[in-house]
mmCIF file with all atom_site columns, C-alpha atoms in Angstrom:
data_model
loop_
_atom_site.group_PDB
_atom_site.id
_atom_site.type_symbol
_atom_site.label_atom_id
_atom_site.label_alt_id
_atom_site.label_comp_id
_atom_site.label_asym_id
_atom_site.label_entity_id
_atom_site.label_seq_id
_atom_site.pdbx_PDB_ins_code
_atom_site.Cartn_x
_atom_site.Cartn_y
_atom_site.Cartn_z
_atom_site.occupancy
_atom_site.B_iso_or_equiv
_atom_site.pdbx_formal_charge
_atom_site.auth_seq_id
_atom_site.auth_comp_id
_atom_site.auth_asym_id
_atom_site.auth_atom_id
_atom_site.pdbx_PDB_model_num
ATOM 1   C CA . HIS A 1 1   ? -78.735 -60.602 59.700 1.00 0.00 ? 1   HIS A CA 1
ATOM 2   C CA . GLY A 1 2   ? -77.807 -57.155 58.391 1.00 0.00 ? 2   GLY A CA 1
ATOM 3   C CA . TYR A 1 3   ? -81.212 -55.581 58.096 1.00 0.00 ? 3   TYR A CA 1
ATOM 4   C CA . THR A 1 4   ? -82.002 -56.091 61.788 1.00 0.00 ? 4   THR A CA 1
ATOM 5   C CA . ILE A 1 5   ? -78.789 -54.652 63.233 1.00 0.00 ? 5   ILE A CA 1
ATOM 6   C CA . LEU A 1 6   ? -77.627 -52.117 60.632 1.00 0.00 ? 6   LEU A CA 1
ATOM 7   C CA . ASN A 1 7   ? -78.898 -48.558 60.470 1.00 0.00 ? 7   ASN A CA 1
ATOM 8   C CA . ILE A 1 8   ? -80.242 -48.195 56.921 1.00 0.00 ? 8   ILE A CA 1
ATOM 9   C CA . PRO A 1 9   ? -81.248 -44.496 57.262 1.00 0.00 ? 9   PRO A CA 1
ATOM 10  C CA . MET A 1 10  ? -77.726 -43.593 58.468 1.00 0.00 ? 10  MET A CA 1
ATOM 11  C CA . ALA A 1 11  ? -76.133 -45.575 55.656 1.00 0.00 ? 11  ALA A CA 1
ATOM 12  C CA . THR A 1 12  ? -78.495 -43.991 53.110 1.00 0.00 ? 12  THR A CA 1
ATOM 13  C CA . PHE A 1 13  ? -77.511 -40.541 54.379 1.00 0.00 ? 13  PHE A CA 1
ATOM 14  C CA . ASN A 1 14  ? -73.843 -41.533 54.099 1.00 0.00 ? 14  ASN A CA 1
ATOM 15  C CA . THR A 1 15  ? -74.409 -42.750 50.543 1.00 0.00 ? 15  THR A CA 1
ATOM 16  C CA . ILE A 1 16  ? -75.838 -39.329 49.619 1.00 0.00 ? 16  ILE A CA 1
ATOM 17  C CA . VAL A 1 17  ? -72.867 -37.666 51.353 1.00 0.00 ? 17  VAL A CA 1
ATOM 18  C CA . LEU A 1 18  ? -70.357 -39.692 49.320 1.00 0.00 ? 18  LEU A CA 1
ATOM 19  C CA . ILE A 1 19  ? -72.143 -39.202 45.999 1.00 0.00 ? 19  ILE A CA 1
ATOM 20  C CA . THR A 1 20  ? -72.255 -35.463 46.713 1.00 0.00 ? 20  THR A CA 1
ATOM 21  C CA . SER A 1 21  ? -68.523 -35.547 47.497 1.00 0.00 ? 21  SER A CA 1
ATOM 22  C CA . SER A 1 22  ? -67.874 -37.094 44.089 1.00 0.00 ? 22  SER A CA 1
ATOM 23  C CA . VAL A 1 23  ? -69.718 -34.167 42.502 1.00 0.00 ? 23  VAL A CA 1
ATOM 24  C CA . THR A 1 24  ? -67.683 -31.625 44.486 1.00 0.00 ? 24  THR A CA 1
ATOM 25  C CA . MET A 1 25  ? -64.492 -33.496 43.511 1.00 0.00 ? 25  MET A CA 1
ATOM 26  C CA . VAL A 1 26  ? -65.368 -33.167 39.814 1.00 0.00 ? 26  VAL A CA 1
ATOM 27  C CA . MET A 1 27  ? -66.195 -29.498 40.320 1.00 0.00 ? 27  MET A CA 1
ATOM 28  C CA . ALA A 1 28  ? -62.821 -28.935 42.044 1.00 0.00 ? 28  ALA A CA 1
ATOM 29  C CA . TRP A 1 29  ? -60.990 -30.393 39.039 1.00 0.00 ? 29  TRP A CA 1
ATOM 30  C CA . ALA A 1 30  ? -63.246 -28.559 36.550 1.00 0.00 ? 30  ALA A CA 1
ATOM 31  C CA . SER A 1 31  ? -62.510 -25.297 38.372 1.00 0.00 ? 31  SER A CA 1
ATOM 32  C CA . LEU A 1 32  ? -58.781 -25.802 37.770 1.00 0.00 ? 32  LEU A CA 1
ATOM 33  C CA . MET A 1 33  ? -59.476 -26.565 34.117 1.00 0.00 ? 33  MET A CA 1
ATOM 34  C CA . ARG A 1 34  ? -61.247 -23.185 33.936 1.00 0.00 ? 34  ARG A CA 1
ATOM 35  C CA . ASN A 1 35  ? -58.374 -21.431 35.732 1.00 0.00 ? 35  ASN A CA 1
ATOM 36  C CA . ARG A 1 36  ? -60.541 -20.653 38.795 1.00 0.00 ? 36  ARG A CA 1
ATOM 37  C CA . PHE A 1 37  ? -58.305 -21.475 41.736 1.00 0.00 ? 37  PHE A CA 1
ATOM 38  C CA . ASN A 1 38  ? -60.521 -19.938 44.446 1.00 0.00 ? 38  ASN A CA 1
ATOM 39  C CA . THR A 1 39  ? -63.482 -21.964 43.190 1.00 0.00 ? 39  THR A CA 1
ATOM 40  C CA . PHE A 1 40  ? -61.245 -25.056 43.259 1.00 0.00 ? 40  PHE A CA 1
ATOM 41  C CA . ARG A 1 41  ? -60.465 -24.389 46.925 1.00 0.00 ? 41  ARG A CA 1
ATOM 42  C CA . MET A 1 42  ? -64.167 -24.120 47.767 1.00 0.00 ? 42  MET A CA 1
ATOM 43  C CA . TYR A 1 43  ? -65.075 -27.398 46.052 1.00 0.00 ? 43  TYR A CA 1
ATOM 44  C CA . MET A 1 44  ? -62.018 -29.283 47.311 1.00 0.00 ? 44  MET A CA 1
ATOM 45  C CA . GLY A 1 45  ? -62.740 -28.027 50.822 1.00 0.00 ? 45  GLY A CA 1
ATOM 46  C CA . ALA A 1 46  ? -66.306 -29.308 50.462 1.00 0.00 ? 46  ALA A CA 1
ATOM 47  C CA . THR A 1 47  ? -64.984 -32.687 49.271 1.00 0.00 ? 47  THR A CA 1
ATOM 48  C CA . VAL A 1 48  ? -62.728 -33.080 52.304 1.00 0.00 ? 48  VAL A CA 1
ATOM 49  C CA . LEU A 1 49  ? -65.501 -31.862 54.623 1.00 0.00 ? 49  LEU A CA 1
ATOM 50  C CA . LEU A 1 50  ? -67.992 -34.362 53.170 1.00 0.00 ? 50  LEU A CA 1
ATOM 51  C CA . GLY A 1 51  ? -65.443 -37.148 53.673 1.00 0.00 ? 51  GLY A CA 1
ATOM 52  C CA . GLY A 1 52  ? -65.308 -36.033 57.296 1.00 0.00 ? 52  GLY A CA 1
ATOM 53  C CA . VAL A 1 53  ? -69.092 -36.113 57.570 1.00 0.00 ? 53  VAL A CA 1
ATOM 54  C CA . PHE A 1 54  ? -69.038 -39.694 56.286 1.00 0.00 ? 54  PHE A CA 1
ATOM 55  C CA . LEU A 1 55  ? -66.506 -40.667 58.969 1.00 0.00 ? 55  LEU A CA 1
ATOM 56  C CA . VAL A 1 56  ? -68.451 -38.947 61.770 1.00 0.00 ? 56  VAL A CA 1
ATOM 57  C CA . VAL A 1 57  ? -71.632 -40.786 60.767 1.00 0.00 ? 57  VAL A CA 1
ATOM 58  C CA . LYS A 1 58  ? -69.662 -44.049 60.679 1.00 0.00 ? 58  LYS A CA 1
ATOM 59  C CA . TYR A 1 59  ? -68.330 -43.267 64.176 1.00 0.00 ? 59  TYR A CA 1
ATOM 60  C CA . PHE A 1 60  ? -71.878 -42.972 65.522 1.00 0.00 ? 60  PHE A CA 1
ATOM 61  C CA . GLU A 1 61  ? -72.905 -46.103 63.641 1.00 0.00 ? 61  GLU A CA 1
ATOM 62  C CA . TYR A 1 62  ? -69.980 -48.107 65.063 1.00 0.00 ? 62  TYR A CA 1
ATOM 63  C CA . SER A 1 63  ? -70.553 -46.668 68.563 1.00 0.00 ? 63  SER A CA 1
ATOM 64  C CA . ALA A 1 64  ? -74.168 -47.856 68.539 1.00 0.00 ? 64  ALA A CA 1
ATOM 65  C CA . LYS A 1 65  ? -73.030 -51.355 67.569 1.00 0.00 ? 65  LYS A CA 1
ATOM 66  C CA . PHE A 1 66  ? -70.434 -51.485 70.347 1.00 0.00 ? 66  PHE A CA 1
ATOM 67  C CA . GLU A 1 67  ? -72.969 -50.185 72.910 1.00 0.00 ? 67  GLU A CA 1
ATOM 68  C CA . HIS A 1 68  ? -75.214 -53.116 71.968 1.00 0.00 ? 68  HIS A CA 1
ATOM 69  C CA . HIS A 1 69  ? -72.262 -55.518 72.303 1.00 0.00 ? 69  HIS A CA 1
ATOM 70  C CA . LEU A 1 70  ? -72.108 -56.137 68.555 1.00 0.00 ? 70  LEU A CA 1
ATOM 71  C CA . PHE A 1 71  ? -68.478 -56.761 67.617 1.00 0.00 ? 71  PHE A CA 1
ATOM 72  C CA . PRO A 1 72  ? -66.630 -58.414 64.721 1.00 0.00 ? 72  PRO A CA 1
ATOM 73  C CA . SER A 1 73  ? -66.379 -61.508 66.934 1.00 0.00 ? 73  SER A CA 1
ATOM 74  C CA . THR A 1 74  ? -70.173 -61.647 67.416 1.00 0.00 ? 74  THR A CA 1
ATOM 75  C CA . ASN A 1 75  ? -70.867 -63.430 64.130 1.00 0.00 ? 75  ASN A CA 1
ATOM 76  C CA . ASN A 1 76  ? -69.579 -63.861 60.583 1.00 0.00 ? 76  ASN A CA 1
ATOM 77  C CA . PHE A 1 77  ? -71.812 -61.128 59.181 1.00 0.00 ? 77  PHE A CA 1
ATOM 78  C CA . LEU A 1 78  ? -70.438 -58.532 61.602 1.00 0.00 ? 78  LEU A CA 1
ATOM 79  C CA . ALA A 1 79  ? -66.879 -59.727 60.976 1.00 0.00 ? 79  ALA A CA 1
ATOM 80  C CA . ILE A 1 80  ? -67.385 -59.101 57.262 1.00 0.00 ? 80  ILE A CA 1
ATOM 81  C CA . TYR A 1 81  ? -69.273 -55.834 57.895 1.00 0.00 ? 81  TYR A CA 1
ATOM 82  C CA . PHE A 1 82  ? -66.558 -54.347 60.130 1.00 0.00 ? 82  PHE A CA 1
ATOM 83  C CA . THR A 1 83  ? -63.742 -55.545 57.853 1.00 0.00 ? 83  THR A CA 1
ATOM 84  C CA . LEU A 1 84  ? -65.252 -54.129 54.655 1.00 0.00 ? 84  LEU A CA 1
ATOM 85  C CA . THR A 1 85  ? -66.501 -50.859 56.139 1.00 0.00 ? 85  THR A CA 1
ATOM 86  C CA . GLY A 1 86  ? -63.274 -50.451 58.138 1.00 0.00 ? 86  GLY A CA 1
ATOM 87  C CA . LEU A 1 87  ? -61.124 -50.875 55.036 1.00 0.00 ? 87  LEU A CA 1
ATOM 88  C CA . HIS A 1 88  ? -63.420 -48.482 53.179 1.00 0.00 ? 88  HIS A CA 1
ATOM 89  C CA . MET A 1 89  ? -62.986 -45.886 55.940 1.00 0.00 ? 89  MET A CA 1
ATOM 90  C CA . LEU A 1 90  ? -59.178 -46.201 55.719 1.00 0.00 ? 90  LEU A CA 1
ATOM 91  C CA . HIS A 1 91  ? -59.390 -45.430 52.003 1.00 0.00 ? 91  HIS A CA 1
ATOM 92  C CA . VAL A 1 92  ? -61.689 -42.458 52.668 1.00 0.00 ? 92  VAL A CA 1
ATOM 93  C CA . ILE A 1 93  ? -59.123 -41.153 55.171 1.00 0.00 ? 93  ILE A CA 1
ATOM 94  C CA . GLY A 1 94  ? -56.336 -41.649 52.615 1.00 0.00 ? 94  GLY A CA 1
ATOM 95  C CA . GLY A 1 95  ? -58.291 -39.783 49.939 1.00 0.00 ? 95  GLY A CA 1
ATOM 96  C CA . MET A 1 96  ? -59.080 -37.000 52.394 1.00 0.00 ? 96  MET A CA 1
ATOM 97  C CA . ALA A 1 97  ? -55.374 -36.690 53.286 1.00 0.00 ? 97  ALA A CA 1
ATOM 98  C CA . VAL A 1 98  ? -54.306 -36.345 49.651 1.00 0.00 ? 98  VAL A CA 1
ATOM 99  C CA . ASN A 1 99  ? -57.143 -33.919 48.863 1.00 0.00 ? 99  ASN A CA 1
ATOM 100 C CA . ALA A 1 100 ? -56.312 -31.871 51.978 1.00 0.00 ? 100 ALA A CA 1
ATOM 101 C CA . TYR A 1 101 ? -52.683 -31.756 50.810 1.00 0.00 ? 101 TYR A CA 1
ATOM 102 C CA . PHE A 1 102 ? -53.783 -30.320 47.454 1.00 0.00 ? 102 PHE A CA 1
ATOM 103 C CA . LEU A 1 103 ? -56.030 -27.883 49.278 1.00 0.00 ? 103 LEU A CA 1
ATOM 104 C CA . GLY A 1 104 ? -53.212 -26.824 51.633 1.00 0.00 ? 104 GLY A CA 1
ATOM 105 C CA . PRO A 1 105 ? -49.432 -27.105 51.173 1.00 0.00 ? 105 PRO A CA 1
ATOM 106 C CA . GLY A 1 106 ? -49.617 -28.770 47.740 1.00 0.00 ? 106 GLY A CA 1
ATOM 107 C CA . ALA A 1 107 ? -51.646 -25.856 46.378 1.00 0.00 ? 107 ALA A CA 1
ATOM 108 C CA . LYS A 1 108 ? -48.431 -23.867 45.815 1.00 0.00 ? 108 LYS A CA 1
ATOM 109 C CA . GLN A 1 109 ? -47.871 -26.122 42.776 1.00 0.00 ? 109 GLN A CA 1
ATOM 110 C CA . TRP A 1 110 ? -50.738 -24.239 41.093 1.00 0.00 ? 110 TRP A CA 1
ATOM 111 C CA . LYS A 1 111 ? -48.482 -21.187 40.768 1.00 0.00 ? 111 LYS A CA 1
ATOM 112 C CA . THR A 1 112 ? -45.375 -23.032 39.563 1.00 0.00 ? 112 THR A CA 1
ATOM 113 C CA . ASN A 1 113 ? -46.877 -25.816 37.427 1.00 0.00 ? 113 ASN A CA 1
ATOM 114 C CA . PRO A 1 114 ? -50.662 -25.574 36.986 1.00 0.00 ? 114 PRO A CA 1
ATOM 115 C CA . VAL A 1 115 ? -50.855 -28.414 34.422 1.00 0.00 ? 115 VAL A CA 1
ATOM 116 C CA . TRP A 1 116 ? -49.029 -30.811 36.764 1.00 0.00 ? 116 TRP A CA 1
ATOM 117 C CA . PHE A 1 117 ? -51.203 -29.703 39.675 1.00 0.00 ? 117 PHE A CA 1
ATOM 118 C CA . THR A 1 118 ? -54.439 -30.125 37.689 1.00 0.00 ? 118 THR A CA 1
ATOM 119 C CA . ASN A 1 119 ? -53.381 -33.602 36.573 1.00 0.00 ? 119 ASN A CA 1
ATOM 120 C CA . ARG A 1 120 ? -52.579 -34.645 40.153 1.00 0.00 ? 120 ARG A CA 1
ATOM 121 C CA . VAL A 1 121 ? -55.955 -33.383 41.345 1.00 0.00 ? 121 VAL A CA 1
ATOM 122 C CA . GLU A 1 122 ? -57.563 -35.385 38.535 1.00 0.00 ? 122 GLU A CA 1
ATOM 123 C CA . HIS A 1 123 ? -55.723 -38.529 39.671 1.00 0.00 ? 123 HIS A CA 1
ATOM 124 C CA . SER A 1 124 ? -56.789 -37.920 43.249 1.00 0.00 ? 124 SER A CA 1
ATOM 125 C CA . GLY A 1 125 ? -60.333 -37.534 41.951 1.00 0.00 ? 125 GLY A CA 1
ATOM 126 C CA . LEU A 1 126 ? -60.173 -40.875 40.174 1.00 0.00 ? 126 LEU A CA 1
ATOM 127 C CA . PHE A 1 127 ? -59.155 -42.515 43.452 1.00 0.00 ? 127 PHE A CA 1
ATOM 128 C CA . TRP A 1 128 ? -61.965 -40.662 45.261 1.00 0.00 ? 128 TRP A CA 1
ATOM 129 C CA . HIS A 1 129 ? -64.524 -41.851 42.699 1.00 0.00 ? 129 HIS A CA 1
ATOM 130 C CA . PHE A 1 130 ? -63.265 -45.422 42.992 1.00 0.00 ? 130 PHE A CA 1
ATOM 131 C CA . VAL A 1 131 ? -63.687 -45.333 46.793 1.00 0.00 ? 131 VAL A CA 1
ATOM 132 C CA . ASP A 1 132 ? -67.186 -43.906 46.238 1.00 0.00 ? 132 ASP A CA 1
ATOM 133 C CA . LEU A 1 133 ? -67.954 -46.669 43.732 1.00 0.00 ? 133 LEU A CA 1
ATOM 134 C CA . VAL A 1 134 ? -66.846 -49.298 46.256 1.00 0.00 ? 134 VAL A CA 1
ATOM 135 C CA . TRP A 1 135 ? -69.380 -47.833 48.722 1.00 0.00 ? 135 TRP A CA 1
ATOM 136 C CA . ILE A 1 136 ? -72.080 -47.991 46.037 1.00 0.00 ? 136 ILE A CA 1
ATOM 137 C CA . PHE A 1 137 ? -71.517 -51.778 46.086 1.00 0.00 ? 137 PHE A CA 1
ATOM 138 C CA . LEU A 1 138 ? -71.016 -52.123 49.854 1.00 0.00 ? 138 LEU A CA 1
ATOM 139 C CA . PHE A 1 139 ? -74.194 -50.234 50.743 1.00 0.00 ? 139 PHE A CA 1
ATOM 140 C CA . PRO A 1 140 ? -76.710 -52.531 49.006 1.00 0.00 ? 140 PRO A CA 1
ATOM 141 C CA . THR A 1 141 ? -74.688 -55.685 49.688 1.00 0.00 ? 141 THR A CA 1
ATOM 142 C CA . LEU A 1 142 ? -74.364 -55.116 53.433 1.00 0.00 ? 142 LEU A CA 1
ATOM 143 C CA . TYR A 1 143 ? -77.425 -53.029 54.264 1.00 0.00 ? 143 TYR A CA 1
ATOM 144 C CA . LEU A 1 144 ? -80.138 -53.996 51.797 1.00 0.00 ? 144 LEU A CA 1
ATOM 145 C CA . LEU A 1 145 ? -79.661 -57.680 50.929 1.00 0.00 ? 145 LEU A CA 1
#
């Protein structure tokens, strides 16, 4: 079912986007470890932006399905597809929110407690990598099998 109605090139692009965002997440944390706060802001900003790119691509992917009258109620495959990718998107949004907090208002913690701040960014990164890893399983399972 999946290979005829899913957009493999879009999903491949999104996979590259998420893997790249995992690299920028590591670089954000590594920048803090090297006491380079401005570099941290650049990489964390890129991480949040790449999460946004993923969501925009998903929006266009979902829109195309809806235009072709393909809904979760259409068949079991689409029910599973929309449930799994929808839950994944909610976790991407959650990770983006936490990362944006560390980029914005939470960044003041860098001045008062840099070790605490660096550890929290590391924890956020672990969550981000887990969400990325989930996609690494969803992509082949839904799009390629």
